[in-house]
PDB file of C-alpha atoms in Angstrom:
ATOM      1  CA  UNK A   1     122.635  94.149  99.019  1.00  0.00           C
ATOM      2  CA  UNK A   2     124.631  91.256  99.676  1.00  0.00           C
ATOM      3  CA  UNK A   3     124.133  87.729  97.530  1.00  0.00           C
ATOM      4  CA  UNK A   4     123.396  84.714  99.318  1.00  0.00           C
ATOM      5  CA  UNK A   5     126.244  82.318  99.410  1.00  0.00           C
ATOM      6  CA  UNK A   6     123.562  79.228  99.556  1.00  0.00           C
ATOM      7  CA  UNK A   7     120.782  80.209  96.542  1.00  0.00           C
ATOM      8  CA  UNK A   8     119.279  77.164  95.750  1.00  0.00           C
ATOM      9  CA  UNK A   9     116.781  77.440  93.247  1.00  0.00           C
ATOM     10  CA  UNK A  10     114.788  79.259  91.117  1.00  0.00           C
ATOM     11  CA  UNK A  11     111.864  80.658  91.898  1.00  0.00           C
ATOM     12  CA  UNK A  12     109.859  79.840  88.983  1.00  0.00           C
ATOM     13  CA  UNK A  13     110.806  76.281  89.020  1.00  0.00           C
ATOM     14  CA  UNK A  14     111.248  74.878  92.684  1.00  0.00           C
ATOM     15  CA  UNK A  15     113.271  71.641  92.911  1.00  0.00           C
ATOM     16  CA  UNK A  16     112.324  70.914  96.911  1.00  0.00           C
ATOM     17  CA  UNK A  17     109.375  71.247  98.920  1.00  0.00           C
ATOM     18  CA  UNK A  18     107.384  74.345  99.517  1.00  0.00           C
ATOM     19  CA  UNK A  19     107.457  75.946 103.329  1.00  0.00           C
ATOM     20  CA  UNK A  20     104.328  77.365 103.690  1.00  0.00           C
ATOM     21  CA  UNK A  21     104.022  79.036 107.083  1.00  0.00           C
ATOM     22  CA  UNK A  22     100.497  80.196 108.307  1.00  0.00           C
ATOM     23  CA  UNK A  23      99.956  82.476 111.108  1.00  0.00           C
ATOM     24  CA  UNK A  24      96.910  81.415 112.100  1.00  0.00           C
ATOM     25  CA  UNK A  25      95.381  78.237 113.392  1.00  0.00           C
ATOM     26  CA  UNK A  26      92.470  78.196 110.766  1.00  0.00           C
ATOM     27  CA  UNK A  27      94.775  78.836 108.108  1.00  0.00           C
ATOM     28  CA  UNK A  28      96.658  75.965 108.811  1.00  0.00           C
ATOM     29  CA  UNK A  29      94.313  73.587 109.095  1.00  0.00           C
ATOM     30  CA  UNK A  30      92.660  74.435 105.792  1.00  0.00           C
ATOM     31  CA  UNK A  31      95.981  73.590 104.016  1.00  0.00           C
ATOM     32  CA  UNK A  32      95.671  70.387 106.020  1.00  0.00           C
ATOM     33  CA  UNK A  33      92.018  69.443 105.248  1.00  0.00           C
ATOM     34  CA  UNK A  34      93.510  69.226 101.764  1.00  0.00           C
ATOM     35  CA  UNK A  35      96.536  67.232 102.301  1.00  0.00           C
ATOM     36  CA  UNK A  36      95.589  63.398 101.688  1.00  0.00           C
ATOM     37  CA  UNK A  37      99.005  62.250 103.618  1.00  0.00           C
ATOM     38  CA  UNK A  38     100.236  64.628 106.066  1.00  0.00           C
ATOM     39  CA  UNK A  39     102.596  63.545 108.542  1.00  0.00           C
ATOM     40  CA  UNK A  40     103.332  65.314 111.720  1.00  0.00           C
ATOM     41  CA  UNK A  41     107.305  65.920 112.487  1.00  0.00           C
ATOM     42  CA  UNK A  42     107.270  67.961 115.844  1.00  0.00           C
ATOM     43  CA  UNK A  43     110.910  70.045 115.861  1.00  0.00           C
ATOM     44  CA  UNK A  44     112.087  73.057 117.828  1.00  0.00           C
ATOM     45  CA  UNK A  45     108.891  73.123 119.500  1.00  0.00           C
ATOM     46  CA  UNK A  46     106.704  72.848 116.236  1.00  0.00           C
ATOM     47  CA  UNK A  47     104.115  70.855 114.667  1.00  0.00           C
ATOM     48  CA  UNK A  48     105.313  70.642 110.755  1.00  0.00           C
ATOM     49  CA  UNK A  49     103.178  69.182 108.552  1.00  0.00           C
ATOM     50  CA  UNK A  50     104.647  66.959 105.144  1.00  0.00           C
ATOM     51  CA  UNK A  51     102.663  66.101 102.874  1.00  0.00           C
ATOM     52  CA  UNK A  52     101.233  66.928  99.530  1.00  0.00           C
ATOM     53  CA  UNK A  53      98.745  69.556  98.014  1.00  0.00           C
ATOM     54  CA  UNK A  54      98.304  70.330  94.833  1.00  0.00           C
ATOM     55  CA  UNK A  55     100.878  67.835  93.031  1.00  0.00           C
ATOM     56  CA  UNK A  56     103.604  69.353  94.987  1.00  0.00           C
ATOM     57  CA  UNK A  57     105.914  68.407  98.143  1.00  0.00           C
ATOM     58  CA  UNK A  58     105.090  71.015 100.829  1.00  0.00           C
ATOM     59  CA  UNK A  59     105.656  71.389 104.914  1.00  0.00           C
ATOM     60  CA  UNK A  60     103.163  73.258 106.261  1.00  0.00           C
ATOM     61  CA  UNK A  61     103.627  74.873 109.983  1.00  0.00           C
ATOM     62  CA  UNK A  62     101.899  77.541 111.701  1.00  0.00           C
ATOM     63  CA  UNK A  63     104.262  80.280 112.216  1.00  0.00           C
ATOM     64  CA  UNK A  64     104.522  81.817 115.526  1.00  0.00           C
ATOM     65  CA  UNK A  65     103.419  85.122 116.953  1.00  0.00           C
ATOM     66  CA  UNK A  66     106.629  87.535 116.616  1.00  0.00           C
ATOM     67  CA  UNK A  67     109.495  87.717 114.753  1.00  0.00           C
ATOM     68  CA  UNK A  68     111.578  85.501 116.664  1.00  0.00           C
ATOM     69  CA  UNK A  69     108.657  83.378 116.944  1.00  0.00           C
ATOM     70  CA  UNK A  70     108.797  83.295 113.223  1.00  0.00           C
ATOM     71  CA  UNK A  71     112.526  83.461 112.316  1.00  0.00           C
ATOM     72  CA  UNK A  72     112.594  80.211 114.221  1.00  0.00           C
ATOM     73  CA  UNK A  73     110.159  78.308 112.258  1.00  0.00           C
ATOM     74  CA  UNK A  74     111.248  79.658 109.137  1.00  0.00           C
ATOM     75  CA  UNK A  75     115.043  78.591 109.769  1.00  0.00           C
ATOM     76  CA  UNK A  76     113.738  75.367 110.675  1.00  0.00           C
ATOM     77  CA  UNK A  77     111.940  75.439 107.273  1.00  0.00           C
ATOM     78  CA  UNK A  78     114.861  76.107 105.533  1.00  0.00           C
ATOM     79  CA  UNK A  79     117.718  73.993 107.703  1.00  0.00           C
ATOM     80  CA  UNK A  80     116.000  71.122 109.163  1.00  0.00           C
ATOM     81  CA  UNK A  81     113.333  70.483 106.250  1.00  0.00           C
ATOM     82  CA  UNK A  82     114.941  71.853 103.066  1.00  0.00           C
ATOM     83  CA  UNK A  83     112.326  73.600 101.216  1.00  0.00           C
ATOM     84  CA  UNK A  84     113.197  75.070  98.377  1.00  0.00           C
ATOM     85  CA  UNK A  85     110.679  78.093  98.826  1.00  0.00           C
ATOM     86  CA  UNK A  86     108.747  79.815 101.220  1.00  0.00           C
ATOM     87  CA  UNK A  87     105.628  81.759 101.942  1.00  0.00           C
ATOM     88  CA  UNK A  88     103.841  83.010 104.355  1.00  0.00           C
ATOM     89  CA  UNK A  89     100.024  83.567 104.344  1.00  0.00           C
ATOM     90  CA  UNK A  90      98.396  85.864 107.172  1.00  0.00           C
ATOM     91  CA  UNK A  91      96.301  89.045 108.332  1.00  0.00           C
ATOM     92  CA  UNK A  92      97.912  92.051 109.074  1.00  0.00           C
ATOM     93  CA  UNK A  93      96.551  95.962 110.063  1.00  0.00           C
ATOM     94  CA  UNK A  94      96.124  98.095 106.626  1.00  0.00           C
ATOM     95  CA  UNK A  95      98.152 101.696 106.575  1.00  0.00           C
ATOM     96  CA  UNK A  96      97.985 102.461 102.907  1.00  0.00           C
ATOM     97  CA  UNK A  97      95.092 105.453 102.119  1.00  0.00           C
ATOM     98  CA  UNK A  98      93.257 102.980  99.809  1.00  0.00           C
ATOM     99  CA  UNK A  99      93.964  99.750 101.539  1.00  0.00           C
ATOM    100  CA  UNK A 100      90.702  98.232 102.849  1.00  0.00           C
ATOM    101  CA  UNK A 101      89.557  95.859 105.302  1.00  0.00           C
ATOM    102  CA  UNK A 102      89.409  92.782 102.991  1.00  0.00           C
ATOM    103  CA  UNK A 103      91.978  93.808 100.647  1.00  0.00           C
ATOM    104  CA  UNK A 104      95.043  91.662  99.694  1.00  0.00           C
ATOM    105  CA  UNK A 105      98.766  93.225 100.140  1.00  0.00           C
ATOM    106  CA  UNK A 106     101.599  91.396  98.608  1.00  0.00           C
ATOM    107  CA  UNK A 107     104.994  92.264  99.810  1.00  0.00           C
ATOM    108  CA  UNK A 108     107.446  93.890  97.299  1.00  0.00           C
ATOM    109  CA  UNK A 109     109.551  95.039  99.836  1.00  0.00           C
ATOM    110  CA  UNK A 110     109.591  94.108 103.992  1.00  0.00           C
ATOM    111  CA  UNK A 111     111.122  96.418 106.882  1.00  0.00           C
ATOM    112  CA  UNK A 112     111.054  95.519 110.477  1.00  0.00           C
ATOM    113  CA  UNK A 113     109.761  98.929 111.989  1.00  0.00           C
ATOM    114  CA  UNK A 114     110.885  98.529 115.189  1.00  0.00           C
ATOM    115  CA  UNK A 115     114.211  98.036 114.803  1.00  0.00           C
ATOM    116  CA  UNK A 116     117.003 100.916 115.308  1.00  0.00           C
ATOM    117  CA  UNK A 117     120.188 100.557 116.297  1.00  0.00           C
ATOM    118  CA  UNK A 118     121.087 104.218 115.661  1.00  0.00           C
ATOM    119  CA  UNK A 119     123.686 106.241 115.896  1.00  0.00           C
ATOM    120  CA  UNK A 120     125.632 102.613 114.666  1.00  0.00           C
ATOM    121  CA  UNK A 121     123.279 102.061 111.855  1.00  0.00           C
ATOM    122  CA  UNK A 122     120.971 104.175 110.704  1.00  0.00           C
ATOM    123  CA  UNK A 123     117.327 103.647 111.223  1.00  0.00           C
ATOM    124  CA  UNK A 124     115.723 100.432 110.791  1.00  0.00           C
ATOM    125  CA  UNK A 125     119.048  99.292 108.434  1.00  0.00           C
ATOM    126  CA  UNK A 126     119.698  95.827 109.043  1.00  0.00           C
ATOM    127  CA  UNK A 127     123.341  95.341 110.622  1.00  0.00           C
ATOM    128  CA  UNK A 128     125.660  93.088 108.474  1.00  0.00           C
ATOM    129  CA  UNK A 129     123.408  93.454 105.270  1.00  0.00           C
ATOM    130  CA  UNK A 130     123.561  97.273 105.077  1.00  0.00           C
ATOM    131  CA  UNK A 131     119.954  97.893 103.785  1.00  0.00           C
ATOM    132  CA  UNK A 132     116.388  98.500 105.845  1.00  0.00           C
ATOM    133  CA  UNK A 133     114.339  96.556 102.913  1.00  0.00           C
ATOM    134  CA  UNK A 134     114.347  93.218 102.003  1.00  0.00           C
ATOM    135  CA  UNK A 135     112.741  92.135  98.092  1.00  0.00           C
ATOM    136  CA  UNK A 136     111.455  89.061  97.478  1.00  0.00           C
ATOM    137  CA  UNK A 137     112.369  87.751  93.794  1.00  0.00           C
ATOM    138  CA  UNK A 138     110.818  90.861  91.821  1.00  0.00           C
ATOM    139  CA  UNK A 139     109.976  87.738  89.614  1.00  0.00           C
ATOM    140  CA  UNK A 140     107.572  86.030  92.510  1.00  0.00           C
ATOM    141  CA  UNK A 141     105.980  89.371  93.433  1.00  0.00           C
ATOM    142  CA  UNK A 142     104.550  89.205  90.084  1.00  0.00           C
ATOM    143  CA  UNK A 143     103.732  85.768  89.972  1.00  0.00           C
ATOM    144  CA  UNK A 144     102.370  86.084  93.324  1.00  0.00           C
ATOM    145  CA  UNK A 145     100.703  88.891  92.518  1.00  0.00           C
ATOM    146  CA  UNK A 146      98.475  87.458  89.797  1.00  0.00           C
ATOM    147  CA  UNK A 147      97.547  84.332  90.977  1.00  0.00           C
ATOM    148  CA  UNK A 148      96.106  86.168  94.081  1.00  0.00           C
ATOM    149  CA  UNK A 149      94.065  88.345  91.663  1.00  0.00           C
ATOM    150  CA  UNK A 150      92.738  85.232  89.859  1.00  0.00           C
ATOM    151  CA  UNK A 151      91.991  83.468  93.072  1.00  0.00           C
ATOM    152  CA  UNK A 152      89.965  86.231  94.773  1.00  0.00           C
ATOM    153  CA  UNK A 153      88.955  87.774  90.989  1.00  0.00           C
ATOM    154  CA  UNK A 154      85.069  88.573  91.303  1.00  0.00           C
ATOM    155  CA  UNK A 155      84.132  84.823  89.300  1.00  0.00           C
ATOM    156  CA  UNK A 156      85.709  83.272  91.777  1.00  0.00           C
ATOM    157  CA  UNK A 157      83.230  85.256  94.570  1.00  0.00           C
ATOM    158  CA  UNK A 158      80.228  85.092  91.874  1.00  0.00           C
ATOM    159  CA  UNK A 159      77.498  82.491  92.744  1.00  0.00           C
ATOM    160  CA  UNK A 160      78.983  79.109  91.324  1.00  0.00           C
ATOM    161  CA  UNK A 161      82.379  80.179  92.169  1.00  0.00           C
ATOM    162  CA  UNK A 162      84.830  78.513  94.072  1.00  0.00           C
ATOM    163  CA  UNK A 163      84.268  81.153  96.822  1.00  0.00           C
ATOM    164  CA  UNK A 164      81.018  81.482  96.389  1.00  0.00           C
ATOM    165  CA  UNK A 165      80.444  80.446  99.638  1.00  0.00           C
ATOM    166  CA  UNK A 166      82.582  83.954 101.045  1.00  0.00           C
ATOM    167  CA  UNK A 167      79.493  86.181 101.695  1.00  0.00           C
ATOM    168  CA  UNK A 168      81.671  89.810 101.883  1.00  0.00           C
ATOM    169  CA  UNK A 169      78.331  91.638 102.129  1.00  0.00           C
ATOM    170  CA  UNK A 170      77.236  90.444 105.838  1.00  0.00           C
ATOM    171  CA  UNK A 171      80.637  91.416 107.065  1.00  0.00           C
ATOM    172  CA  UNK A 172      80.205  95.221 105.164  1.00  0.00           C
ATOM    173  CA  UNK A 173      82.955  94.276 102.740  1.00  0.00           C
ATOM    174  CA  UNK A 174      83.964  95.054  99.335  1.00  0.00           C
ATOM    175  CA  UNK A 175      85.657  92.883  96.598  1.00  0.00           C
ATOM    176  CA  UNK A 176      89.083  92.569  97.309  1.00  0.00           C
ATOM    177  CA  UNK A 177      91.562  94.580  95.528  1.00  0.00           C
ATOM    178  CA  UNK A 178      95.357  93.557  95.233  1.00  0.00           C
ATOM    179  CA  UNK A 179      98.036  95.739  96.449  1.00  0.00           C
ATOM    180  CA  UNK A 180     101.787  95.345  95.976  1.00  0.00           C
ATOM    181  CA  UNK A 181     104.361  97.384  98.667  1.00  0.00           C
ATOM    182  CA  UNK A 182     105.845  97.761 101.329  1.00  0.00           C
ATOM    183  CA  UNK A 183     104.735  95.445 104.142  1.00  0.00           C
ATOM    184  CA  UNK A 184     106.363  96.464 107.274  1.00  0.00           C
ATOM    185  CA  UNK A 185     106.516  93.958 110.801  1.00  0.00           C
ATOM    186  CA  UNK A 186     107.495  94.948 114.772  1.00  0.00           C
ATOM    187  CA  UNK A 187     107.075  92.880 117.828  1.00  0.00           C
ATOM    188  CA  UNK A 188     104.109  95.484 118.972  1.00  0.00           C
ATOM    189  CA  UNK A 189     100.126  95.322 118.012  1.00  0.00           C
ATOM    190  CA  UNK A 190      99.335  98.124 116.164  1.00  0.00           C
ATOM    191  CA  UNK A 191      96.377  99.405 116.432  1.00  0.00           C
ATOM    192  CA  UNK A 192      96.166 103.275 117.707  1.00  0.00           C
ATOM    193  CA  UNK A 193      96.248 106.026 115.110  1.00  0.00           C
ATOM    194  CA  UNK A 194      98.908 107.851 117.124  1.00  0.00           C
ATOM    195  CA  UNK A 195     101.281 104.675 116.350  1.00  0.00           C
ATOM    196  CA  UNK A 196      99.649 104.419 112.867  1.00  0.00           C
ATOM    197  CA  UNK A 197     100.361 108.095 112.243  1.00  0.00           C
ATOM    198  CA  UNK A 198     103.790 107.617 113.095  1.00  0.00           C
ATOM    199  CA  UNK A 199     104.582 104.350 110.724  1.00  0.00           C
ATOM    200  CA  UNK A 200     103.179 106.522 108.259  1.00  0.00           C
ATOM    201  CA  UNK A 201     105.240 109.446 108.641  1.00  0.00           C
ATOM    202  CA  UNK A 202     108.397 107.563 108.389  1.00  0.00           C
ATOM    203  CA  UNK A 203     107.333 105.164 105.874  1.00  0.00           C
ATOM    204  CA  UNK A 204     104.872 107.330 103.593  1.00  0.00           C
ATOM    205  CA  UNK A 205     104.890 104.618 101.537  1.00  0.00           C
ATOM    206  CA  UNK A 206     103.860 101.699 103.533  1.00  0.00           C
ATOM    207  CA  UNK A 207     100.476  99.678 102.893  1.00  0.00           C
ATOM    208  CA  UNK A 208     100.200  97.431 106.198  1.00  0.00           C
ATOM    209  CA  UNK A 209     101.512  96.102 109.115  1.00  0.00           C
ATOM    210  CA  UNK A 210     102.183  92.712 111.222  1.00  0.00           C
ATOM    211  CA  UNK A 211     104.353  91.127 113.222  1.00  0.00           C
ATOM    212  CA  UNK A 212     106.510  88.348 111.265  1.00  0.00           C
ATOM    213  CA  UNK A 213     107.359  88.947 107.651  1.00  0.00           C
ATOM    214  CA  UNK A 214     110.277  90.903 107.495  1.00  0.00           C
ATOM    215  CA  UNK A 215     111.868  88.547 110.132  1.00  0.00           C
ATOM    216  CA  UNK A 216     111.492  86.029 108.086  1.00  0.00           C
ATOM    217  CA  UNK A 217     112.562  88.005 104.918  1.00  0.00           C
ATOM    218  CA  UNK A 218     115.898  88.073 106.988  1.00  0.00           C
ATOM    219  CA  UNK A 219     115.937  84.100 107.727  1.00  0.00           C
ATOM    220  CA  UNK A 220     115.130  83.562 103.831  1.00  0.00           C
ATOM    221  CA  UNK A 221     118.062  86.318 102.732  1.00  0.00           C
ATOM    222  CA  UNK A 222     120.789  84.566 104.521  1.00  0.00           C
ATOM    223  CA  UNK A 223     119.719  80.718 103.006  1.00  0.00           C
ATOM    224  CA  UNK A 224     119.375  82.100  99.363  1.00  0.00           C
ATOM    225  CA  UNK A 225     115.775  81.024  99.509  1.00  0.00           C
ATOM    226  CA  UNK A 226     113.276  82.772  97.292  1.00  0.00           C
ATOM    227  CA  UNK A 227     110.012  84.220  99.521  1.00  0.00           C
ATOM    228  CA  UNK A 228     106.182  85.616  99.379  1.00  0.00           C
ATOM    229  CA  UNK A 229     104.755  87.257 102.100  1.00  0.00           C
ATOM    230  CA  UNK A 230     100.931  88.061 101.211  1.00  0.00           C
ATOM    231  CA  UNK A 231      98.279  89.030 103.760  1.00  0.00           C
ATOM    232  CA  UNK A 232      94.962  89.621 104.500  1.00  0.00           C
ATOM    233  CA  UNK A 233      94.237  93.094 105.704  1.00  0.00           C
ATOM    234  CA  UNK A 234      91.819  92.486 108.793  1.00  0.00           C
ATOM    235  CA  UNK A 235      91.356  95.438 109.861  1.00  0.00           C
ATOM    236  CA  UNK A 236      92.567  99.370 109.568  1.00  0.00           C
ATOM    237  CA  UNK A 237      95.761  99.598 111.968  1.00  0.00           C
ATOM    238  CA  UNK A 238      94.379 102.728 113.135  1.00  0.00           C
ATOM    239  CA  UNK A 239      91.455 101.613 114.558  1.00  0.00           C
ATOM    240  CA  UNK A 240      89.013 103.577 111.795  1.00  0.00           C
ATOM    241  CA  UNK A 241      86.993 100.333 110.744  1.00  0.00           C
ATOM    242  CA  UNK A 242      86.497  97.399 112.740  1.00  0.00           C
ATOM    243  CA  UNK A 243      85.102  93.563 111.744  1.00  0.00           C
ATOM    244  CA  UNK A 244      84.571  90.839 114.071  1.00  0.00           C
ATOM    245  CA  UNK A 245      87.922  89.570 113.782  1.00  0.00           C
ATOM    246  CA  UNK A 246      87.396  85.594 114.512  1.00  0.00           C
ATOM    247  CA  UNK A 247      84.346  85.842 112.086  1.00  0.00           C
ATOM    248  CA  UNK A 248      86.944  87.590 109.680  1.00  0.00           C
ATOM    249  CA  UNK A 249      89.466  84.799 109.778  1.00  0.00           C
ATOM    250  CA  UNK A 250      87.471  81.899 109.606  1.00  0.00           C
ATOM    251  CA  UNK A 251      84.321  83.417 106.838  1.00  0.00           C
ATOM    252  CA  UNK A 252      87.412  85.191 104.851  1.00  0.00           C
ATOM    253  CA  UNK A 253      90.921  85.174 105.548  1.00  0.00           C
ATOM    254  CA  UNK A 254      91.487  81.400 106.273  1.00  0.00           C
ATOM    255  CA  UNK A 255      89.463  80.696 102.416  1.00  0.00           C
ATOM    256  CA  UNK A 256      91.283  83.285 101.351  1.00  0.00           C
ATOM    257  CA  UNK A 257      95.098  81.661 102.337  1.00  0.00           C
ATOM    258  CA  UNK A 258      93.907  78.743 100.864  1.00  0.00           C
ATOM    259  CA  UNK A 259      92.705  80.218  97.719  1.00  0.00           C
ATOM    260  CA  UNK A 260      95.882  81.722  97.158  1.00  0.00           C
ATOM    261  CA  UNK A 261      98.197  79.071  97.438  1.00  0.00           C
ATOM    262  CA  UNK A 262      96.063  76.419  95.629  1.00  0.00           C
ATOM    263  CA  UNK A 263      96.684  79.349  92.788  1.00  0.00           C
ATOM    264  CA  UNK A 264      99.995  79.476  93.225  1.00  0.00           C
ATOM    265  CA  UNK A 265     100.662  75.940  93.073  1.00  0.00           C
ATOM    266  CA  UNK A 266      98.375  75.317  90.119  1.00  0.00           C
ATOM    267  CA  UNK A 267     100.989  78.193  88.445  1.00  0.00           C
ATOM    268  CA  UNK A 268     104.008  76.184  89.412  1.00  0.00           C
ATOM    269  CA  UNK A 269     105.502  73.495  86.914  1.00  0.00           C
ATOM    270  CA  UNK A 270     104.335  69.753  88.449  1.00  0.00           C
ATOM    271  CA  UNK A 271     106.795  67.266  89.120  1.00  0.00           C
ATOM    272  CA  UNK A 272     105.899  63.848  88.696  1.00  0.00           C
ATOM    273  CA  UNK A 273     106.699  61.138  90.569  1.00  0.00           C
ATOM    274  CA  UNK A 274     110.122  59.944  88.497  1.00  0.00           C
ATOM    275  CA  UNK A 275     111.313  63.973  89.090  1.00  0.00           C
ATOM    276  CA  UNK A 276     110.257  65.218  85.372  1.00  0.00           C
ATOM    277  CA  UNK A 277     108.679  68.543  85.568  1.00  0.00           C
ATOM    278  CA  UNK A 278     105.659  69.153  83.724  1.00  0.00           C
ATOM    279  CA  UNK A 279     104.133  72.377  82.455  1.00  0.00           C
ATOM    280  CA  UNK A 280     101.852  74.075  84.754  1.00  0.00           C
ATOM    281  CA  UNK A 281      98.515  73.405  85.070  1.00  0.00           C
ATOM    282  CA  UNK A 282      96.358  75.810  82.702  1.00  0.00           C
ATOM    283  CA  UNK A 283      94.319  78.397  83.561  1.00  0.00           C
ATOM    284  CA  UNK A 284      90.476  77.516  83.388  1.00  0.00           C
TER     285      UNK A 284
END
C-alpha cells in the first residue's frame, strides 16, 4: 500500500484539532451539548462545529448519507479545517455470526462493497492504491478499541454509572460486546438476507455494514491522516432482529457516540493553552 506523501501526525499524540464526523443528527448534537464555545462555520454545504470538548480542539460535523456525501465532509475536514485526526461515530447493519444488535464494531480494516471495476481491477481493489482494504493506524484500533470497552464496560451501565441512565433491558438488549474487523460500506441499504448472504459469501469475514466509512478511509489515506471508524450495530443487516430504530439512536447509540469519544479524548495527551502537552488524564 502506498505511503501518504502528506502524514502529519501521530496518532497517539495529535498536534491539530480532532474531526469528528457523526452520522446522525442526535449524535451530533450530543457532542454539541458539551461544547461550551462552539462556533458554526457553514462550508461546502455544511454546518461544522469548532469548539472544545474534553480539553481538546475539535470540529464536529454531521457526515452525510453516502460515500460521496461523506468523502466530501471528510476532505473538508482535512483541507479546509486541518484536523489532525479523524473519526467517525455511527450505526451500521451487523453481518458477523456473533455480532448483536447493541454491540460495538471497531474498524480494523474498511472495503467499499460496492465497488468493482473488473476486468481492470479486480474486485472491490481500489484503482491507483492497488489494495480493496484500507487500515486505520493498527496503533488507534487498539486504542480505540479499549477506550470503547471502558466506556460501555458493565460499571459504566451499573446503577450509579455514567450510563446508568441506558436502560438495554426495555429495548431486549444485552451488554455490549466489542468487536474489531472488517467494516465494509456501499451506497445501498442493506437490509435483505439475500444481499446479506451475499456480503457474506464474499467477505466471510466481515462484521457489519454502512454506508460511509470506507469512503472516508480513502479521503483520510490520500491526506496522511490517521482514522477510527466505530459503530453502533442497530440492527441485524439481514433483517433477523429488529428495534425501534429512532428509540435505538436516541436511548443508545447517540449516549453511546458520546461515551466513546469523551473516552477517547480523556486517553489522549492534553494540550494546554501555551501548546505543552500533558499526560493523559488517568483512568478512574
Amino acid at each position: 500500500m502506498p505511503h501518504p506523501a502528506d502524514a502529519r501526525t501521530d496518532p497517539a499524540n495529535p498536534s491539530g484539532p480532532i474531526g469528528i464526523m457523526a452520522a446522525m443528527p442526535q449524535e451530533l448534537q450530543a457532542l454539541l451539548d458539551l461544547m461550551p464555545d462552539e462556533s458554526r462555520v457553514q462550508r461546502g454545504g455544511r454546518e461544522f462545529w469548532r469548539g472544545h470538548l474534553g480539553g481538546r480542539e475539535v470540529v464536529a460535523v454531521l457526515s452525510g448519507i453516502g460515500k460521496v456525501a461523506a468523502a466530501t465532509t471528510a476532505t473538508l475536514l482535512a483541507d479546509a479545517f486541518g484536523v489532525s485526526q479523524l473519526w467517525f461515530t455511527g450505526v451500521a447493519g451487523g453481518l458477523g455470526a456473533d455480532v448483536r444488535v447493541g454491540d460495538v464494531v471497531v474498524a480494523s480494516a474498511l472495503l467499499q462493497h460496492d465497488l468493482d471495476a473488473s476486468p481492470l481491477f479486480p474486485r472491490h481493489e481500489v484503482p491507483g492504491l492497488g489494495v480493496s482494504r484500507l487500515h486505520p493506524p493498527a496503533a488507534l484500533v487498539t486504542q480505540v478499541a479499549d477506550a470503547v470497552a471502558e466506556a460501555l464496560s458493565p460499571q459504566a451501565l451499573a446503577p450509579g454509572g455514567p450510563l446508568s441512565h441506558i436502560h438495554l433491558d426495555t429495548l431486549g438488549l444485552h451488554a455490549p460486546r466489542v468487536h474489531t474487523g472488517l467494516i465494509v460500506s456501499g451506497d445501498q441499504f442493506v437490509n435483505s438476507a439475500e444481499d446479506a448472504d451475499t456480503l457474506r459469501h464474499h467477505l466471510p469475514d466481515v462484521l457489519a455494514v454502512e454506508m460511509e466509512g470506507a469512503a472516508v478511509a480513502q479521503v483520510c489515506v490520500a491526506f496522511g491522516l490517521p482514522y477510527a471508524v466505530v459503530r453502533t450495530v442497530s440492527d441485524r443487516a439481514d433483517a433477523s432482529a429488529h428495534v425501534d430504530f429512532e428509540r435505538f439512536v436516541r436511548s443508545v447509540a447517540s449516549p453511546y457516540s458520546l461515551a466513546i469519544a469523551m473516552a477517547l479524548l480523556k486517553a489522549l495527551p492534553r494540550v494546554a493553552p501555551d501548546g505543552a502537552v500533558a499526560a493523559p488524564q488517568a483512568h478512574s
